[in-house]
Structure formats: structure tokens, C-alpha cells
Short mmCIF file of C-alpha atoms and ligand atoms in Angstrom, two decimals:
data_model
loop_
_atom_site.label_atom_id
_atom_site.label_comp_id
_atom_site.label_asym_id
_atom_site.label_seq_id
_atom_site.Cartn_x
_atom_site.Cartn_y
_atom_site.Cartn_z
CA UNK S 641 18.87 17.01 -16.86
CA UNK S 642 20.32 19.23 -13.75
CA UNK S 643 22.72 17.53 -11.88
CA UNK S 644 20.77 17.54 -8.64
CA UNK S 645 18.64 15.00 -10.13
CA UNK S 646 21.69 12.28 -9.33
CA UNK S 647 23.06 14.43 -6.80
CA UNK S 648 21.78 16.76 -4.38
CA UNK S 649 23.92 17.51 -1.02
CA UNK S 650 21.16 20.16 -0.26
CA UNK S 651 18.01 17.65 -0.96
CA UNK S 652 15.42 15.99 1.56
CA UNK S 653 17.15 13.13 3.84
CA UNK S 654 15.88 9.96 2.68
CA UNK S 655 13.34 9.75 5.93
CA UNK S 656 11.84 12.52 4.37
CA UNK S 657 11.11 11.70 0.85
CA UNK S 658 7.85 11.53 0.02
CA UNK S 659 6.26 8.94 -2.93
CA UNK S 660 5.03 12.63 -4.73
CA UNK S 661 6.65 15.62 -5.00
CA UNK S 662 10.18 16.86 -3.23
CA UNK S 663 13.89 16.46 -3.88
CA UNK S 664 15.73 13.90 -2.99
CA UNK S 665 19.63 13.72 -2.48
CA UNK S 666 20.28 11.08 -4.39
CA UNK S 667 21.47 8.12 -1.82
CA UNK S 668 19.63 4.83 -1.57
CA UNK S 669 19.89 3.67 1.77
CA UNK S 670 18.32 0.35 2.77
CA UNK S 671 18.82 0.53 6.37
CA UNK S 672 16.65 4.13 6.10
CA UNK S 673 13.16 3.22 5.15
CA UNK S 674 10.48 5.55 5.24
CA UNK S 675 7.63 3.53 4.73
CA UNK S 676 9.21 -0.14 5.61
CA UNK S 677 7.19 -2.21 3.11
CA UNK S 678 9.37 -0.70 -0.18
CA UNK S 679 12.36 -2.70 2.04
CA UNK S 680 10.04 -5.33 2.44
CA UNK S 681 8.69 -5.97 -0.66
CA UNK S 682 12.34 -5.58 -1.87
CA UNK S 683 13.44 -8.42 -0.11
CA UNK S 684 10.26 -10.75 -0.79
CA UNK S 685 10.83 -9.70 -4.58
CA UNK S 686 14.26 -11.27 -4.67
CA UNK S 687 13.54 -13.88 -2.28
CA UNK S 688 10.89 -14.99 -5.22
CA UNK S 689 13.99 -14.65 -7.86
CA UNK S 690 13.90 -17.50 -10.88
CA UNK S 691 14.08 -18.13 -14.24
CA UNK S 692 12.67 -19.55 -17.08
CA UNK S 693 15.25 -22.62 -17.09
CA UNK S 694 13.95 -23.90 -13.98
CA UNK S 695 10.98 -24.99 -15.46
CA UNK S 696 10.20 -28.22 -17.57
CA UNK S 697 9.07 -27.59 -20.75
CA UNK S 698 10.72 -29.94 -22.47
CA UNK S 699 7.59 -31.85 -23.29
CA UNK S 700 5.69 -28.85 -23.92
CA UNK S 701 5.47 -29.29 -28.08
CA UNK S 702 4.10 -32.75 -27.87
CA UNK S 703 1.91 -31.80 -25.15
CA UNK S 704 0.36 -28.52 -27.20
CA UNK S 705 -0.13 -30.77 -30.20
CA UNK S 706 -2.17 -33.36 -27.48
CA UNK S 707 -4.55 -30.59 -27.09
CA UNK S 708 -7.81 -30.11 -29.11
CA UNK S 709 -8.21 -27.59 -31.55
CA UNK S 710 -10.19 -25.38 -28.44
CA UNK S 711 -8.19 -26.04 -26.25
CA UNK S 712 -5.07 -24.70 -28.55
CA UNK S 713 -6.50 -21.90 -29.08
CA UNK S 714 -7.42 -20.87 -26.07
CA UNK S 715 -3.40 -21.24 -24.95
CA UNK S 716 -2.15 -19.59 -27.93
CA UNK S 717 -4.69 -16.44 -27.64
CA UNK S 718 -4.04 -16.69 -23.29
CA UNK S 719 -0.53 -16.17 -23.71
CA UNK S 720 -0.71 -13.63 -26.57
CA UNK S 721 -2.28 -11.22 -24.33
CA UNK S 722 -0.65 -12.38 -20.85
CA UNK S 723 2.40 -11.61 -22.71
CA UNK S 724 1.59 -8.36 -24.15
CA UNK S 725 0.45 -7.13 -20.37
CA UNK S 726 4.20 -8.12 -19.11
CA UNK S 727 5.83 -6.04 -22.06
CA UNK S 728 3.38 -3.36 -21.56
CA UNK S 729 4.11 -3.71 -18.22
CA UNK S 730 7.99 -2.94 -18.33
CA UNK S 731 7.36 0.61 -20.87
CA UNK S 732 4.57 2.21 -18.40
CA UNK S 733 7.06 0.91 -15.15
CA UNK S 734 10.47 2.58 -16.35
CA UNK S 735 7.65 5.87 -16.85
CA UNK S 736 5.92 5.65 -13.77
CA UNK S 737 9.46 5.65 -12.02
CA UNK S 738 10.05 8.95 -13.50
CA UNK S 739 6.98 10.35 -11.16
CA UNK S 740 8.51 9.14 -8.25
CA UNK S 741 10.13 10.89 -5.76
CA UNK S 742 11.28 8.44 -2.63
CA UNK S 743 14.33 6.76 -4.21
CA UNK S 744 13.58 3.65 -2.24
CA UNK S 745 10.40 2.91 -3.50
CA UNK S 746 12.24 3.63 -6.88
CA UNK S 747 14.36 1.11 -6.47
CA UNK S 748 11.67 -1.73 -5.82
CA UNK S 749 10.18 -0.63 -9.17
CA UNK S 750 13.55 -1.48 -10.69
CA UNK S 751 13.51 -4.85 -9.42
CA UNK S 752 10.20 -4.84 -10.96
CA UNK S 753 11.10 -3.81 -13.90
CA UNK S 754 13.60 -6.47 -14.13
CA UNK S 755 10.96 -9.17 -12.95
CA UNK S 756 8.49 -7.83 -16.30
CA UNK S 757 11.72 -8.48 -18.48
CA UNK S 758 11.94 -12.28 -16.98
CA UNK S 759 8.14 -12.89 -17.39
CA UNK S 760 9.11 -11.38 -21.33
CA UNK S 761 11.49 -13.94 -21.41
CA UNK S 762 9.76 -17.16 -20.18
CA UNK S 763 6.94 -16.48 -22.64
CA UNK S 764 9.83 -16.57 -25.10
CA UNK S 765 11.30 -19.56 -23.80
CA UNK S 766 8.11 -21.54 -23.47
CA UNK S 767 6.21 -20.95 -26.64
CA UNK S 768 9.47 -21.86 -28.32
CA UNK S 769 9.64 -25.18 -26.66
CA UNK S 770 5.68 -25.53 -27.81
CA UNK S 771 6.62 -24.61 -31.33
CA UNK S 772 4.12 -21.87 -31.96
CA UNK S 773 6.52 -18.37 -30.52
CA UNK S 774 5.99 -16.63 -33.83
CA UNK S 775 2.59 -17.29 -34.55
CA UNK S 776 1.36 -16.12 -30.46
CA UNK S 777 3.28 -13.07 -30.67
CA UNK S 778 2.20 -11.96 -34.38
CA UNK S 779 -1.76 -12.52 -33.14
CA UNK S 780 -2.60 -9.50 -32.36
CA UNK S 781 -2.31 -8.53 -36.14
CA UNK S 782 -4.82 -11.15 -37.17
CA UNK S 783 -6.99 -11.25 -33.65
CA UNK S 784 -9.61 -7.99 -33.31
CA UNK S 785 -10.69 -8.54 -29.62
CA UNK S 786 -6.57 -9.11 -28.37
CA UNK S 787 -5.97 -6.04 -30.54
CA UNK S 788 -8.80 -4.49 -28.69
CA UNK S 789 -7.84 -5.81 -25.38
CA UNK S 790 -4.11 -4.68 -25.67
CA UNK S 791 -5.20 -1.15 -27.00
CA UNK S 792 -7.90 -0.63 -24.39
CA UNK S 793 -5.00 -1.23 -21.22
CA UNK S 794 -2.14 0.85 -23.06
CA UNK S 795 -5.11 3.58 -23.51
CA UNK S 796 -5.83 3.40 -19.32
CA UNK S 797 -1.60 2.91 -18.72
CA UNK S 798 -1.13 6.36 -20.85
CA UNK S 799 -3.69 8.66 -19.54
CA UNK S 800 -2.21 9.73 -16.43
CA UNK S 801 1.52 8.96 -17.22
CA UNK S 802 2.66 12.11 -17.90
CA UNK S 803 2.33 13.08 -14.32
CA UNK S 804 2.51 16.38 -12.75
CA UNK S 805 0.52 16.58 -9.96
CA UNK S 806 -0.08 13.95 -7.31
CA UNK S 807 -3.58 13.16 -8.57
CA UNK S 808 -2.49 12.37 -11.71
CA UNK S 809 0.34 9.95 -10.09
CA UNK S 810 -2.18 8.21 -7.83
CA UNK S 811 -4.61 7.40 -11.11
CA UNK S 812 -1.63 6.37 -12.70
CA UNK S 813 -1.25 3.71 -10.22
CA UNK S 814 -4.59 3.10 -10.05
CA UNK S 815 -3.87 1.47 -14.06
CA UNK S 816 -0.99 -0.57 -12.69
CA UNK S 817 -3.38 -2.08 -9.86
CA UNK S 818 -5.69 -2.83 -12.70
CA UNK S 819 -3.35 -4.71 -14.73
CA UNK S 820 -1.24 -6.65 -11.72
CA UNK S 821 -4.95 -7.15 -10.40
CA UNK S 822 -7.21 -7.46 -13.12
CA UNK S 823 -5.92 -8.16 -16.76
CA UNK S 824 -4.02 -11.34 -16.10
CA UNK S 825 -6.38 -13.27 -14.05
CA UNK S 826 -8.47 -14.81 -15.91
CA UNK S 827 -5.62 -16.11 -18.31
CA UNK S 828 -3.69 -17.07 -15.15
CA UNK S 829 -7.05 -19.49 -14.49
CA UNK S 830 -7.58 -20.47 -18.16
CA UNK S 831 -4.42 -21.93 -18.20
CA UNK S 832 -4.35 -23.87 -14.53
CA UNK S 833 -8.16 -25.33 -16.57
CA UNK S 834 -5.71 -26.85 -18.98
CA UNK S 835 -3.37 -27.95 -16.12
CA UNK S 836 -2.14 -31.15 -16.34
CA UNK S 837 -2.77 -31.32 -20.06
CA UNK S 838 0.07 -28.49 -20.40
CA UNK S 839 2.16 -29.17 -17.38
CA UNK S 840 5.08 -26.35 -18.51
CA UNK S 841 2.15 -23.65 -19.63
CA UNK S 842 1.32 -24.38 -16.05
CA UNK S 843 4.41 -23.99 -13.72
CA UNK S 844 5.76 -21.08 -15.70
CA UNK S 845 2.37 -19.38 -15.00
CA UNK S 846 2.97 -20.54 -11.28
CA UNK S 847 5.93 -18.37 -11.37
CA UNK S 848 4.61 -15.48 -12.95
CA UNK S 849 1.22 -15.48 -10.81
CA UNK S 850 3.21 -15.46 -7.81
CA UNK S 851 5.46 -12.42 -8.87
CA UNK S 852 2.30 -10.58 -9.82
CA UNK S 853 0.08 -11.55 -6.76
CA UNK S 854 2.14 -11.90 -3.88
CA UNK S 855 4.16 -8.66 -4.49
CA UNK S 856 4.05 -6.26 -7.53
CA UNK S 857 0.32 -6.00 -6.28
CA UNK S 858 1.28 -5.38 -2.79
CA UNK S 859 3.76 -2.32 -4.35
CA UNK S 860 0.98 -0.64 -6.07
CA UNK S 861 -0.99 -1.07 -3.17
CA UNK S 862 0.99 0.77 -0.93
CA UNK S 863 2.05 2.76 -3.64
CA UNK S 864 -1.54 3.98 -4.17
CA UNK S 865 -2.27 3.92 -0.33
CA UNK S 866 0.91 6.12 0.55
CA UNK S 867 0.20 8.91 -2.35
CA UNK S 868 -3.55 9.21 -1.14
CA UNK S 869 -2.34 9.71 2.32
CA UNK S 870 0.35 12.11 1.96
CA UNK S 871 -1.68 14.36 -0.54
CA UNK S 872 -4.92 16.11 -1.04
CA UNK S 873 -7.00 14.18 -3.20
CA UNK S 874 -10.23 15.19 -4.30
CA UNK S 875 -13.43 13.39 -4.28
CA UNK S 876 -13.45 13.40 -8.28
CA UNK S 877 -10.56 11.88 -8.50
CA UNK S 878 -11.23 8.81 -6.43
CA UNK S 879 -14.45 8.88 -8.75
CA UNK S 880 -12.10 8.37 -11.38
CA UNK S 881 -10.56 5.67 -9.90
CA UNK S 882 -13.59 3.63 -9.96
CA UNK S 883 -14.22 4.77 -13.39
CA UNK S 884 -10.93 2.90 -14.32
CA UNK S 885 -11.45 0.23 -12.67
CA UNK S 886 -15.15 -0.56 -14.28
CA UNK S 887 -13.12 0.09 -17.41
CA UNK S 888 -10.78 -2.75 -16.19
CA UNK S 889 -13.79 -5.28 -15.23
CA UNK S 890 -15.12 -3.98 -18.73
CA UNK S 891 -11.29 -5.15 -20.08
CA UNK S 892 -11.03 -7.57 -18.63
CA UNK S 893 -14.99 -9.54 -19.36
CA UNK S 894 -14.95 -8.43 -22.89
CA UNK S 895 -11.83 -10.68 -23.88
CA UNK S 896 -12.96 -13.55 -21.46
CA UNK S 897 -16.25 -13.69 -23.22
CA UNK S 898 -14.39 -13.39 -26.80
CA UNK S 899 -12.92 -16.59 -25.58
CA UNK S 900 -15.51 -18.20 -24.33
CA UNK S 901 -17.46 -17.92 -26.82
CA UNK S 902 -14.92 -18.73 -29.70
CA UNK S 903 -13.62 -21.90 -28.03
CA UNK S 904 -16.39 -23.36 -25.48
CA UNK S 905 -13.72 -25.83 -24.13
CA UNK S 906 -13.84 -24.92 -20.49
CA UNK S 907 -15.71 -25.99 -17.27
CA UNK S 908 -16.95 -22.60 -16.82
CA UNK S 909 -19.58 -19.71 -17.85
CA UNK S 910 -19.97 -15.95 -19.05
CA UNK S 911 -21.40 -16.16 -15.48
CA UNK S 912 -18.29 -17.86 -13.58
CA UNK S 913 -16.27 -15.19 -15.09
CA UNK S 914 -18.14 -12.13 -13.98
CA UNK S 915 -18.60 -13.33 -10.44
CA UNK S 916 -14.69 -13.97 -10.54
CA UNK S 917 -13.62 -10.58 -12.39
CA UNK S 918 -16.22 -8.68 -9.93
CA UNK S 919 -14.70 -10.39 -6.57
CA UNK S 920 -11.40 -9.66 -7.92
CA UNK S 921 -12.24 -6.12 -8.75
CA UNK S 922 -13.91 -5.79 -4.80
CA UNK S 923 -10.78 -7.29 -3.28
CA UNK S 924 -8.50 -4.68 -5.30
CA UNK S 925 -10.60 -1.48 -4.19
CA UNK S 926 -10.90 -3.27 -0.54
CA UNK S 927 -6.77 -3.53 -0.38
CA UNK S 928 -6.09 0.27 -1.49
CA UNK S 929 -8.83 1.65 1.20
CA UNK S 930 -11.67 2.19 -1.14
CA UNK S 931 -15.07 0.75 -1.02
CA UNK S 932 -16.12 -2.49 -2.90
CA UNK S 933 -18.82 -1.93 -5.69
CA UNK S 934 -19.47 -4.79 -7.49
CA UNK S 935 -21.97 -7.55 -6.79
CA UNK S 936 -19.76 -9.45 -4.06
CA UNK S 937 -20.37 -13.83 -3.85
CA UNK S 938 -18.32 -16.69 -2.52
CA UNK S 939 -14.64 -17.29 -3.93
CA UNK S 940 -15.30 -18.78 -7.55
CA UNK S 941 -13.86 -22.10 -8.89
CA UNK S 942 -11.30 -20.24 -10.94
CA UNK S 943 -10.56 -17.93 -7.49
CA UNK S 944 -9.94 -21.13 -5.73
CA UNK S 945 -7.59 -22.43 -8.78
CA UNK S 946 -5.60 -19.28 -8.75
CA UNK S 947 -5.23 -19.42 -5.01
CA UNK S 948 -4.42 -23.09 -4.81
CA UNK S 949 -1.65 -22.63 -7.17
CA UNK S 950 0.11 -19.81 -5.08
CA UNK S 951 1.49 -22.95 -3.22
CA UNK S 952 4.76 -22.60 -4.69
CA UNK S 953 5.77 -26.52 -3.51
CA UNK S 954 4.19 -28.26 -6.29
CA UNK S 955 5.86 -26.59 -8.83
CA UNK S 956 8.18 -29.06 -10.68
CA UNK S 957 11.64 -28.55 -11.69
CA UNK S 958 14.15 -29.78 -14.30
CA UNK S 959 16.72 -28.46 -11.93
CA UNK S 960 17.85 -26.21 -9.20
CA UNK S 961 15.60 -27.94 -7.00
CA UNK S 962 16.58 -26.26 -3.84
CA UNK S 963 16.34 -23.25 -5.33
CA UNK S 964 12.48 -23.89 -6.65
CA UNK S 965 11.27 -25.35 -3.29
CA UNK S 966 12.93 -22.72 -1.19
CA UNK S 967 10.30 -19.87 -2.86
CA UNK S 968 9.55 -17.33 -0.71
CA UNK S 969 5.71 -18.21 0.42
CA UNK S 970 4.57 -15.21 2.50
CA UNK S 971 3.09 -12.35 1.31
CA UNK S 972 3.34 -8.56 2.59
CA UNK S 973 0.95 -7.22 4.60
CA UNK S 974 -0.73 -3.89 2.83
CA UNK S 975 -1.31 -2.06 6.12
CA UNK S 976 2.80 -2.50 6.76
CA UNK S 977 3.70 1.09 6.58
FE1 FE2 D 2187 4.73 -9.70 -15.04
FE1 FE2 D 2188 3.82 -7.45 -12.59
#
């Protein structure tokens, strides 16, 4: 590595430095924001700061043996995948960084990075307290469709990693949008369906939903938003970006249906599921400036449990409860730069 990569007296001031392409001088500089929402989301992001000990899950082994032999599944298979997308997650991150040229915006995806690890580590924390930590994270050795489901997003997450031109960089967004967007929600409502059944499955998902909705998808928006706007991108390109995220809908149905069919425990259907993953899907294309193509219909039932349990204030805690009940609430606007 040239030494201009950590320090270049000659490089772009920091107003200058674009997401793609340039050289930077090397200084982070808070008070000197190009785009405003990296600064933003930077501050939201730690606002939103917690950990795994602030939630109860001291009850959580005799409440996963209270559950049915469905219903078990269903929690042990949920959280084998959520927590494959948050380890996934922290690999392509520390990569994708490496594309970046804006050192602010690099630094957000370090607190991001850091905010994967702590997800990591609450799915550590609570499947011990349940009992079961070796058995979820050895399933995808035993379980074809999680294999398939985790091989099918690290596929979309390498494609484009490698970079080198800004086309490449925005599709390789485009798979972190998917996965903040896509891949987890459907586990995220599984889980609030077993609710108060599982009362530590379901605050440490509060946590983690909130992290993922209210600002890591907000980053990649912009993310995506700024690249596209700064560079030429061509129409086939954008094409491919709804290739990927059909691919992600594809994802993201093939493993809900797996489950549904598997372990019919749940109040809903293979057609609940599509009309969420499609409205979900919509919303995503509709927040980085392309044009919805699914089938669109009212918010779902497992929408409306998703969004209900944004409202950080019903989250119990074991402690630090000042801490818990001061969570930052808002979220950042996407148009903000
Ligand atoms: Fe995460
Ligand atoms: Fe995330």
C-alpha cells in the first residue's frame, strides 16, 4: 500500500470527496460534511448504541422449551439464517469500504461494521441463554434450503465486490439494500408471531430491527442514491439492479415458503408473505429513486408487526433502563443530502 492511501497532503479536501473514485487526504473531519446525512446517520447510529446485556433473556430456556415442536423450529431455523446475514454482513462491509472514496461515509460504515459484530454477539448471547447456540449455528450443515438461502445472498454480496468502476460499486450496494431490506424481514416478523411466547427472542430482535431499518438502510440508500448521481450509469445497469433485487424477492420467498411449509404454525400464508416481500421490495426501489415493480397492496399484517415494533418504548430491560428508553426514535430522511 502507497502511503498516500493514509496520507495525502496533495489529495481532494474533504468537501470534495466523492462516494466513487478520487483521492482523498486522509483527514476525517466531522464538522466538513459533504453530503450531511453520513454525519447524520453517524450520530443516529450511536444514538441507537446497546448491547446484548440489556435485554432479558434470562427466562429464555424455559420459555423455548414452552414452545411446540413448530414453533421451535421455526426460532431455531429464523435465527440460523438472521444470524448468518449479520456475519455475512460484517465480511462484504469491511470490503465494500475498500471501494469507497469519501472518508466520511467510510467512517459510518465502521460504525456499521461494529453494529454487525454486536448483532453477532446477541445471537450468541441469546441462543445460549435458550440452550440450543450450537445446534442453530451448526444448521446450515444439516438444513438444504438455509444452506441454499445463505449461498444464494453471499453469491449476490460477491458479484460486484471487487469494484473498479462506479457501476460495479453502485450494484454492489444494490446487494447490501437487499439484505438490510429484504433478507431479514420476514424472520424479523416470524419471530414478533411468536412474541410473547419468546419475550427475549423478541426484544433482542427489537434491537436489531431498529439498527437495520431505521439506519444501515438509510446508509445504503444514500449510498446508492449519491453514486448514481455523481456518475454515469447506464441503463443496463439499473436493469441489473432490478435483476438483483427479483433475485432477492426470489431469496427471500423461497426460504419463507421452506418454512411455511415445514412448520405450518403461523397465522399467515404463502400469500401473506409475497404481498409482504413484494411491498417491501417496492418500498426499497421507491427509497433509492427507482420505480416500484411488483404487484403493490395495503401494508400486510406482518408489515404492520414489524412497524409496530420500531416503537423502541416497549422494549423491556433487565437494566440500564435509562439507557433502553432513551433510544433514539427518529429516522433519517433519504432525500437529506
Ligand atoms: Fe445486523
Ligand atoms: Fe445491518
Amino acid at each position: 500500500m502507497d502511503a498516500t492511501h493514509y496520507y495525502n497532503p496533495n489529495g481532494e479536501d474533504i468537501l470534495d470527496e466523492k462516494i466513487y473514485g478520487g483521492s482523498p487526504s486522509g483527514f476525517v473531519d466531522f464538522n466538513r460534511s459533504k453530503y450531511r446525512w453520513d454525519s447524520n446517520i453517524y450520530d443516529l447510529m450511536n444514538a441507537n448504541t446497546w448491547f446484548p446485556s440489556e435485554v432479558n433473556t434470562s427466562a429464555e430456556s424455559k420459555n423455548f422449551s414452552a414452545l411446540s415442536d413448530n414453533e421451535q423450529s421455526i426460532y431455531k431455523l429464523t435465527f440460523a439464517q438472521l444470524s448468518f446475514n449479520d456475519s455475512a454482513q460484517e465480511e462484504y462491509l469491511s470490503d465494500f469500504r475498500r471501494l469507497a472514496n469519501n472518508r466520511l461515509v467510510k467512517s459510518v460504515l465502521s460504525l456499521q461494521i461494529m453494529q454487525e459484530v454486536n448483532h453477532s454477539k446477541s445471537y450468541a448471547v441469546l441462543l445460549d441463554a435458550a440452550g440450543n447456540s450450537e445446534e442453530v449455528f451448526n444448521l446450515y450443515k444439516y438444513d438444504q434450503a438455509l444452506n441454499r438461502k445463505n449461498q444464494r445472498i453471499a453469491e449476490q454480496f460477491a458479484r460486484y465486490i471487487d469494484g473498479g468502476s462506479a457501476e460495479k460499486m453502485l450494484l454492489s450496494s444494490m446487494a447490501s439494500i437487499n439484505l438490510e431490506g429484504i433478507y431479514f424481514l420476514l424472520g424479523f416478523s416470524y419471530i414478533y408471531l411468536l412474541g410473547d411466547k419468546v419475550p427475549g427472542a423478541r426484544d433482542m430482535i427489537k434491537f436489531i430491527a431498529r439498527d437495520e431499518l431505521n439506519t444501515h438502510m438509510p446508509l445504503f440508500g444514500n449510498i446508492f442514491k449519491t453514486i448514481h448521481k455523481e456518475n454515469q450509469i447506464s441503463a443496463a445497469t439499473i436493469d441489473e439492479c432490478y435483476n438483483m433485487i427479483r433475485d432477492a424477492v426470489d431469496i427471500e420467498l423461497e426460504y419463507g415458503n421452506y418454512l411455511l411449509d415445514s412448520f405450518p404454525i403461523m397465522g399467515t400464508t404463502p400469500e401473506l408473505m409475497e404481498r409482504t416481500v413484494h411491498n417491501y421490495a417496492n418500498n426499497r426501489l421507491k427509497t433509492i429513486g427507482l420505480d416500484p415493480i411488483f404487484e403493490e397492496t395495503p401494508e400486510t399484517y406482518l408489515q404492520q408487526l414489524v412497524t409496530k415494533h420500531l416503537n423502541m418504548n416497549e422494549v423491556r430491560s433487565n437494566f440500564f433502563e435509562s439507557n433502553v428508553s432513551n433510544y433514539a426514535k427518529s429516522s433519517i430522511d433519504l432525500d437529506d443530502f
